[in-house]
Structure formats: C-alpha cells, structure tokens
GROMACS .gro file of C-alpha atoms in nm:
model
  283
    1UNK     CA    1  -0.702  -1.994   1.797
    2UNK     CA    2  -0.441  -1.737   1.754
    3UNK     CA    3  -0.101  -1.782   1.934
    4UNK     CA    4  -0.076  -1.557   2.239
    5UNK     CA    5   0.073  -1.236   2.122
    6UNK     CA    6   0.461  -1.123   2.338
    7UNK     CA    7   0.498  -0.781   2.265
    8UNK     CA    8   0.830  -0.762   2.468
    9UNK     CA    9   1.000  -1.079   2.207
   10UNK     CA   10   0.805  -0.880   1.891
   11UNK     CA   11   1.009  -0.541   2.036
   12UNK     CA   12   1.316  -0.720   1.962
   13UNK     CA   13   1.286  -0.658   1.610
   14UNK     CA   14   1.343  -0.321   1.611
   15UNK     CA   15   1.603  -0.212   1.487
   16UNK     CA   16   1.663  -0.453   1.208
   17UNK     CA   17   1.779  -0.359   0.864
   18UNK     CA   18   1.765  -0.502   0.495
   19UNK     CA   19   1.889  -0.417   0.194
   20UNK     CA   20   1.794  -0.491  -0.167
   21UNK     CA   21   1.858  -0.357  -0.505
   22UNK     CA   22   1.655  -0.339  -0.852
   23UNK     CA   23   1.645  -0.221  -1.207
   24UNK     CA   24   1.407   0.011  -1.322
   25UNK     CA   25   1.358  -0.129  -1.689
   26UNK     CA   26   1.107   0.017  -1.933
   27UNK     CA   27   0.913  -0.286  -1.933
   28UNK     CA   28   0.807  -0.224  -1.563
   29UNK     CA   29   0.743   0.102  -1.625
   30UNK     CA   30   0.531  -0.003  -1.905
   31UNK     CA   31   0.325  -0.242  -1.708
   32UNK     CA   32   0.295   0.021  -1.439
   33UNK     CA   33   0.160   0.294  -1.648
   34UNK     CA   34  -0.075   0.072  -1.782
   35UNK     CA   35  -0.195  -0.033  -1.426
   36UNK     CA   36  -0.218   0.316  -1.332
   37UNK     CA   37  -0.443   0.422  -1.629
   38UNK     CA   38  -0.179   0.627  -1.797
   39UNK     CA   39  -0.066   0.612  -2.138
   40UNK     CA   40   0.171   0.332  -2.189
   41UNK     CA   41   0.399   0.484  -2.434
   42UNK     CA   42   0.728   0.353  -2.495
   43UNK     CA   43   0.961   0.461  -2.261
   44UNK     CA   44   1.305   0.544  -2.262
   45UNK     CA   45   1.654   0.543  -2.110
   46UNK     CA   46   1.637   0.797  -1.824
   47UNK     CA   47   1.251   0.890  -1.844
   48UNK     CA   48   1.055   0.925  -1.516
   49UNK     CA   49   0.909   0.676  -1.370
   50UNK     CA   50   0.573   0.657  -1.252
   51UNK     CA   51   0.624   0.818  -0.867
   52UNK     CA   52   0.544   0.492  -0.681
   53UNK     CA   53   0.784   0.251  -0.909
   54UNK     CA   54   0.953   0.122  -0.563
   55UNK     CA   55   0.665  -0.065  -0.422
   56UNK     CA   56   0.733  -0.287  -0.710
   57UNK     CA   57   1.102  -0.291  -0.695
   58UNK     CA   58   1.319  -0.524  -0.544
   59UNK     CA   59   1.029  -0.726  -0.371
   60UNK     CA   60   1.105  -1.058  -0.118
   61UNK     CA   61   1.094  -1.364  -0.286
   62UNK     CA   62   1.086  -1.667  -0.124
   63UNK     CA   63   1.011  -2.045  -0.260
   64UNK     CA   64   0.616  -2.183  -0.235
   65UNK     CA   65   0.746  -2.428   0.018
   66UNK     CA   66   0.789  -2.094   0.261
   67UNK     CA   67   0.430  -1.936   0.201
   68UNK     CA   68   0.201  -1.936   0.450
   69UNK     CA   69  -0.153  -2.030   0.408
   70UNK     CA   70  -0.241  -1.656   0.336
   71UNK     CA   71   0.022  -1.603   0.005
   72UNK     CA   72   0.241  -1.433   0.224
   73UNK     CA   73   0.628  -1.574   0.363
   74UNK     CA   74   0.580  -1.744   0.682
   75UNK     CA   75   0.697  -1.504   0.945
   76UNK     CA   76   1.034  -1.426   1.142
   77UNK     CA   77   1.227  -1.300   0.885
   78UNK     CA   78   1.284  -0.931   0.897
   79UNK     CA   79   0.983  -0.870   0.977
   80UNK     CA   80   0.890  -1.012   1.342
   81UNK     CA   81   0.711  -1.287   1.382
   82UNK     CA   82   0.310  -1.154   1.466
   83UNK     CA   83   0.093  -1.431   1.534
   84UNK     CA   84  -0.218  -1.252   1.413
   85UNK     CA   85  -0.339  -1.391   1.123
   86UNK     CA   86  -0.498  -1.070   0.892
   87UNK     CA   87  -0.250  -0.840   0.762
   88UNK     CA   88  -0.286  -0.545   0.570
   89UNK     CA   89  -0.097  -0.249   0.458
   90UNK     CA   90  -0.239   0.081   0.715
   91UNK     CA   91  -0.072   0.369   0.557
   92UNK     CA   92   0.253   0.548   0.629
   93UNK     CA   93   0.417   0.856   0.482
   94UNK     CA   94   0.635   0.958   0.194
   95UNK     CA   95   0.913   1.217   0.091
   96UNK     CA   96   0.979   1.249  -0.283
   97UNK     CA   97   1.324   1.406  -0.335
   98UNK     CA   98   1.405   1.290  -0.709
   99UNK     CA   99   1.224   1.052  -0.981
  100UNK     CA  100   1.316   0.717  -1.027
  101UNK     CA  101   1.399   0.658  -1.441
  102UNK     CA  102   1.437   0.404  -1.666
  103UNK     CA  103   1.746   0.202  -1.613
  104UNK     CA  104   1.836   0.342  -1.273
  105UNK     CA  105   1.949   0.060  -1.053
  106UNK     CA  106   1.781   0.132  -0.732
  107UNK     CA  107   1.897   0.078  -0.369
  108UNK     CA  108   1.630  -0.001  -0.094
  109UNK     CA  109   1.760   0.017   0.301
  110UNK     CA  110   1.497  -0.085   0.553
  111UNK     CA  111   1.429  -0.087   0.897
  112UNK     CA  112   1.205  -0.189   1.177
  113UNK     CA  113   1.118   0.172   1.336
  114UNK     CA  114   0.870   0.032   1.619
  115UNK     CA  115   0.590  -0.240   1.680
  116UNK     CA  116   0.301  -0.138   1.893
  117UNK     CA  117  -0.024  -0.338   1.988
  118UNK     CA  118  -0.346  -0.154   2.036
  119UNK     CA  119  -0.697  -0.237   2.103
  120UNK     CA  120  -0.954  -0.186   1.814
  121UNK     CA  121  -1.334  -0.285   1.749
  122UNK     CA  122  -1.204  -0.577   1.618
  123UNK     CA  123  -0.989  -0.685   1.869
  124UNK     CA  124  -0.639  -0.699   1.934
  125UNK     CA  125  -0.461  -0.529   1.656
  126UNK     CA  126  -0.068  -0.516   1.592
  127UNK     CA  127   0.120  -0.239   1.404
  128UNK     CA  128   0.487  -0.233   1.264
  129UNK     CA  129   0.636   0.062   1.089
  130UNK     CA  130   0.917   0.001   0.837
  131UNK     CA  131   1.142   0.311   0.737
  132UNK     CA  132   1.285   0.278   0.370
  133UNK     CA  133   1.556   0.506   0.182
  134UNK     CA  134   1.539   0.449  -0.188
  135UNK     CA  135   1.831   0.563  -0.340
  136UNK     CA  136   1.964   0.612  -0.770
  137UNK     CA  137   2.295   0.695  -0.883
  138UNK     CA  138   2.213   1.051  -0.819
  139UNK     CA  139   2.125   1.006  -0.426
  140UNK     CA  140   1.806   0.925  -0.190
  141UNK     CA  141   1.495   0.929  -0.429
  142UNK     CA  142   1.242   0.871  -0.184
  143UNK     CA  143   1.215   0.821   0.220
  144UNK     CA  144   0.944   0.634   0.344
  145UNK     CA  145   0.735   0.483   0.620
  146UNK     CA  146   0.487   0.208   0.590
  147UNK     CA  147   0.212   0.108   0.882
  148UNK     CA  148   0.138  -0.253   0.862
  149UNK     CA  149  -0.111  -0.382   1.093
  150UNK     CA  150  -0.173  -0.732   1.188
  151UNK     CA  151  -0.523  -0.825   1.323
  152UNK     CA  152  -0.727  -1.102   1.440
  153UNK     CA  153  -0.942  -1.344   1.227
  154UNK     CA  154  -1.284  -1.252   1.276
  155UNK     CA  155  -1.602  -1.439   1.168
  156UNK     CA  156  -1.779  -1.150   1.085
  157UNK     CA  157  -1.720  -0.757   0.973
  158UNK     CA  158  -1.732  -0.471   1.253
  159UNK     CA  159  -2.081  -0.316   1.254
  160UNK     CA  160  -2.177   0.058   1.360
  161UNK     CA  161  -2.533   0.167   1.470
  162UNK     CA  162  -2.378   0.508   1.370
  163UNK     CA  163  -2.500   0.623   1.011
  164UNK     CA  164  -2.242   0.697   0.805
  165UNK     CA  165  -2.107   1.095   0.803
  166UNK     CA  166  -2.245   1.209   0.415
  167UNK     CA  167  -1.977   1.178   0.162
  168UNK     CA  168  -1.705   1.481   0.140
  169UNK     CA  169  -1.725   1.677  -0.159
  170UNK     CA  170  -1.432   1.694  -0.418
  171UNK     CA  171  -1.303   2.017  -0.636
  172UNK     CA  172  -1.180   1.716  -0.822
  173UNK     CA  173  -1.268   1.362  -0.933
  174UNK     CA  174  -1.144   1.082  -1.122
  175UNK     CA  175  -1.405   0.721  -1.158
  176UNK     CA  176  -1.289   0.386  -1.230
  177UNK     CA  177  -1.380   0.052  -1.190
  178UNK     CA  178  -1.241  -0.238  -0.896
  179UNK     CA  179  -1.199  -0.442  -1.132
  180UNK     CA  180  -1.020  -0.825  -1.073
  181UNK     CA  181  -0.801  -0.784  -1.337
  182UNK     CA  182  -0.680  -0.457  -1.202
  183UNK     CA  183  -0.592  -0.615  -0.888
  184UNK     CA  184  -0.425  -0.886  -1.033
  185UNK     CA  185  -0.182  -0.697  -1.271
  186UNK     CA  186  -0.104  -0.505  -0.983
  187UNK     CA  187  -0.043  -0.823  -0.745
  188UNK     CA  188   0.206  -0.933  -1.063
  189UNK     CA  189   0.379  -0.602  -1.087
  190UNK     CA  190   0.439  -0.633  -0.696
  191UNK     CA  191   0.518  -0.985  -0.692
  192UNK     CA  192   0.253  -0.989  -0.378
  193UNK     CA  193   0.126  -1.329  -0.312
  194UNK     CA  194  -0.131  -1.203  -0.076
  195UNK     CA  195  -0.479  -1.456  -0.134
  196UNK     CA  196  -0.693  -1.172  -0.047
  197UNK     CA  197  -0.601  -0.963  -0.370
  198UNK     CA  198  -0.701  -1.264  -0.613
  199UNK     CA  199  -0.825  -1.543  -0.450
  200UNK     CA  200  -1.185  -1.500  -0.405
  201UNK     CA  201  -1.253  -1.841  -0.234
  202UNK     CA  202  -0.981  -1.763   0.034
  203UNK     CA  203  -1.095  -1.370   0.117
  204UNK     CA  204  -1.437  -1.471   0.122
  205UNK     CA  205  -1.458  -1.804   0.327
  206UNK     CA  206  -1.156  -1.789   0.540
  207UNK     CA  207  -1.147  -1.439   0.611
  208UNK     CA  208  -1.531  -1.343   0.578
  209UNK     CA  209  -1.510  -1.052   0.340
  210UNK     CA  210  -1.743  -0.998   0.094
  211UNK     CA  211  -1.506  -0.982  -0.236
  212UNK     CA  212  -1.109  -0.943  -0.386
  213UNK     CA  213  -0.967  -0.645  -0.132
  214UNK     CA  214  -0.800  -0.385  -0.308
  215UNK     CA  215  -0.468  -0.310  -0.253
  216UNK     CA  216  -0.389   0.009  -0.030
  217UNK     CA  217  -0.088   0.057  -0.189
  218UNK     CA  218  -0.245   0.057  -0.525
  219UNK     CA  219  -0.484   0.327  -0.415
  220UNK     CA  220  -0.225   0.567  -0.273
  221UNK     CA  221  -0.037   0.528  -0.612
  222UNK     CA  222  -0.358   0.689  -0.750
  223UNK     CA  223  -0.412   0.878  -0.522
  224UNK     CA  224  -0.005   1.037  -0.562
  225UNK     CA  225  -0.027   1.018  -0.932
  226UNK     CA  226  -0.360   1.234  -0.930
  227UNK     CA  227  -0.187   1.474  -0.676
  228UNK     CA  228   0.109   1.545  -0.923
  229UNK     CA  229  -0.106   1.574  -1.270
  230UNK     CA  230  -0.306   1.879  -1.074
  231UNK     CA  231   0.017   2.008  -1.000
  232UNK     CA  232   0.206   2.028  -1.334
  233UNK     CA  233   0.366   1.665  -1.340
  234UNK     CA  234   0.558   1.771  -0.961
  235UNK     CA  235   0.483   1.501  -0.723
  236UNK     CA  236   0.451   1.606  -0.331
  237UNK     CA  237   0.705   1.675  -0.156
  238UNK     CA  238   0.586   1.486   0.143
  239UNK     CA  239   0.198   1.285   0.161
  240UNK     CA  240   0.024   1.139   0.452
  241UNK     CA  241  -0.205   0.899   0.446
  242UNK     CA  242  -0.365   0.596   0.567
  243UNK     CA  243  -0.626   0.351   0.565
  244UNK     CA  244  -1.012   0.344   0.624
  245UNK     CA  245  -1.180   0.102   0.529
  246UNK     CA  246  -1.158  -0.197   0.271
  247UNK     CA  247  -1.197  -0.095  -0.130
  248UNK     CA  248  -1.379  -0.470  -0.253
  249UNK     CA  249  -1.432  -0.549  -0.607
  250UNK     CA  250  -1.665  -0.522  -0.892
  251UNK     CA  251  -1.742  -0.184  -0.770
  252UNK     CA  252  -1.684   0.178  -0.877
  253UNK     CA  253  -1.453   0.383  -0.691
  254UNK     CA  254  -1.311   0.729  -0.719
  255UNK     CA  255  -0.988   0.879  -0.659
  256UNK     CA  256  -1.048   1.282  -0.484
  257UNK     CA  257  -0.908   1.577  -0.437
  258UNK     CA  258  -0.940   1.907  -0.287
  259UNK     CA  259  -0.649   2.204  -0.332
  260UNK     CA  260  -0.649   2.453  -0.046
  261UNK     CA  261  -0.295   2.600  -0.202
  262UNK     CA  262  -0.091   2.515   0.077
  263UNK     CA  263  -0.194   2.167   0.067
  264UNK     CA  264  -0.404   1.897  -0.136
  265UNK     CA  265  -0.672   1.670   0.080
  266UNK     CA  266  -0.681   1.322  -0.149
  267UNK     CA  267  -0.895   1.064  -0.070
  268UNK     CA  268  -1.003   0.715  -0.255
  269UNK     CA  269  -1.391   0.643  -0.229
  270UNK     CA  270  -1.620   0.323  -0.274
  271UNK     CA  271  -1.895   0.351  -0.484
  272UNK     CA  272  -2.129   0.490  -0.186
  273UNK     CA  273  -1.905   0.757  -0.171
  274UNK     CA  274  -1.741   0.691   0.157
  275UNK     CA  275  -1.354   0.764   0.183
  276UNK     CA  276  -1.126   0.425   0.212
  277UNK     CA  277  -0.826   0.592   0.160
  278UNK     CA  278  -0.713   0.962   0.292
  279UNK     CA  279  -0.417   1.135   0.220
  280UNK     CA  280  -0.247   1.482   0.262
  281UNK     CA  281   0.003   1.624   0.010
  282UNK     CA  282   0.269   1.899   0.052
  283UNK     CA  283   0.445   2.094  -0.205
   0.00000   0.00000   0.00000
C-alpha cells in the first residue's frame, strides 16, 4: 500500500538548490554519438557536443546500499520525498544558448520550481519540476525544465474504449529499432539505475508492463538532434515537449517531423504509428 501522500510537507521542497560540475571528454561524446546513431568520429578539443550532452553530465551517484528497490536513490534528498512508487521522466522545456564542447567543464545549478498532485486515469499522480542552468567557460549553455511525475503502482495498464485518433502524418521521418541494447548504453551513458530501462523481470512483474520502457529523455535527444540536422546543424532555440505514452522494446519506432517555418512539430512514434513523444521547436 502506498504511504499516504502530504502535499503541504512535499511543498517544502521548493525552493531547494544543487550544484554539480562535469567534464565533457571526447570519450562521452563518443559514446553519445554512437547512441544517437551519428557517426562516431573522433572528436576533438573544443568540437560540439551532441545538443543533449548534459543529461549525462554530472549525474547523482550514490552507493548500492542507498538504492531503492526500483534502481533509483531512496528518496529525501533534493528531491522530496514522494511516496508513489512509479516514476518517470514527463517532459519539460529547453533553451539552447551555446554548445557544450569537448573538454568544457560544465556547471549544473538546480532547483525545485513546484510540486503539484493531480488526479489521472490512473490514479493519484505527483509532478515536480526541476529548473537547471548549465553553464561553460563562455556562460549559460542551456536553461532547462524537467516534469517528473510520480504515480501509483497499478496491477494493470489504463484501457480506453476510445479507438485510437489515426496516426499524424510526417514531411519527415527517421525508423529505428527499440532495441535492449540501445536502452542500456543509454542507461550507462546516464549512469541511470532505473530497473525499468534494463531489467525485464522487474518492469514486467512488479510494475505490469509489457517490456524494457524506453527512456523519454533518450527520445527527446532524437527528437532535438533530428530538429537541428533539418535545420543546418542549429539546434532550437527553445523546444517543448512531453510525454504520451510508454515507447517498449523490441519494436520499431520513428522519430517525426513537420516544418511549418515558424516552427517544427516533432514527435517519437511506436511502431503502430501512435505519437509517445511530442515536441515543439523554435528557431
């Protein structure tokens, strides 16, 4: 049974800060490329990183002895302390003022910005949004947002007597496959512990999902990367985007994109079609 969830002690978080610094070494950069299905290469001193380097900069580490039973730190740190047990990443929003490049020491500064509890077809569902300033020698890089909701543990996936809308169609479209090793080298790169990215046992008998769960983050690096090759190399300077549904594995999925001029709609898509992803870009 889940703990009984105070929104009024959870509230007290806001307002916290952290701060944590990282190198951006070629071999990263490498690893990330790779994961990103770009061309490796070898880079060099003061080359561009890919755009979403930070997610894998600079991440919490704590010993095994303080992991909960999902892979994740046991909570109360600086993030509060949400009782429910499923956790996922929900979206959030981006500014990209400058690259991050090879051997740039990079600064993150974070903060609890809110924590909110809604009411979903789920259940009771728990949201925190974490502002970040990533900072090189030459200034703020990249400003940031991140949703991360908290939900209950279910025995069984939401069901709609709705049929699905038909699938959007895309000016542009990338394919590749969910594959476990995918997930995995991107779990490595982001030193994320999460079960439900590699432990198949765990995602599928304790939390009743059908497969590995690909990681959001992972798809909005697509999704940013595809953004920026359609635009000359220039990443957005802001993108939106959150959430839909769960991306599982062993499946092929598709990365979107429609260019009105003004703006670029992006979305990630199973293999039925159906957006699990959905992002705007600005330039």
């Amino acid at each position: 049974m889940t703990e009984k969830l105070d929104i009024d002690h959870l509230r007290q978080w806001i307002g916290r800060t952290q701060e944590a610094t990282d190198i951006v070494t070629a071999q990263l950069v490498k690893g990330l490329r790779a994961t990103l299905f770009q061309e490796v290469g070898e880079p060099a001193k003061g080359d561009a990183a890919p755009f979403t380097v930070h997610w894998c900069l600079a991440q919490p580490v704590f010993p095994m002895s303080m992991l909960g039973p999902d892979g994740h730190p046991t909570r109360g740190g600086f993030l509060p302390p949400v009782p429910l047990p499923r956790r996922m990443w929900a979206g959030g929003e981006i500014e990209f003022l400058e690259p991050l490049r090879v051997g740039d020491e990079s600064t993150r500064t974070s903060r609890i910005a809110d924590v909110q509890v809604k009411s979903g077809s789920t259940g009771t569902l728990c949201f925190v949004s974490v502002e970040h300033s990533i900072s090189s020698p030459r200034g703020v890089a990249i400003r940031e947002r991140q949703d991360i909701v908290y939900r209950e543990m279910t025995s069984s996936q939401p069901t709609s007597t709705k049929a699905p809308p038909p699938p959007p169609k895309a000016q542009h479209r990338e394919t590749h496959v969910s594959d476990p090793v995918l997930l995995f080298r991107y779990s490595a790169l982001t030193f994320n512990g999460h079960r439900i990215h590699y432990d198949r046992d765990y995602v599928t008998k304790v939390e009743g999902y059908p497969g590995l769960i690909f990681h959001g983050p992972l798809q909005a690096a697509l999704i940013i990367e595809m953004a920026a090759k359609l635009r000359g190399g220039n990443a957005p300077k802001k993108f939106t985007y959150r959430g839909l549904q769960p991306l599982f594995e062993g499946t092929e999925f598709s990365i979107n994109a429609n260019d009105s001029g003004e703006s670029m709609e992006l979305w990630t898509a199973n293999a039925e079609g159906q957006p699990t992803m959905k992002g705007t870009a600005v330039w």
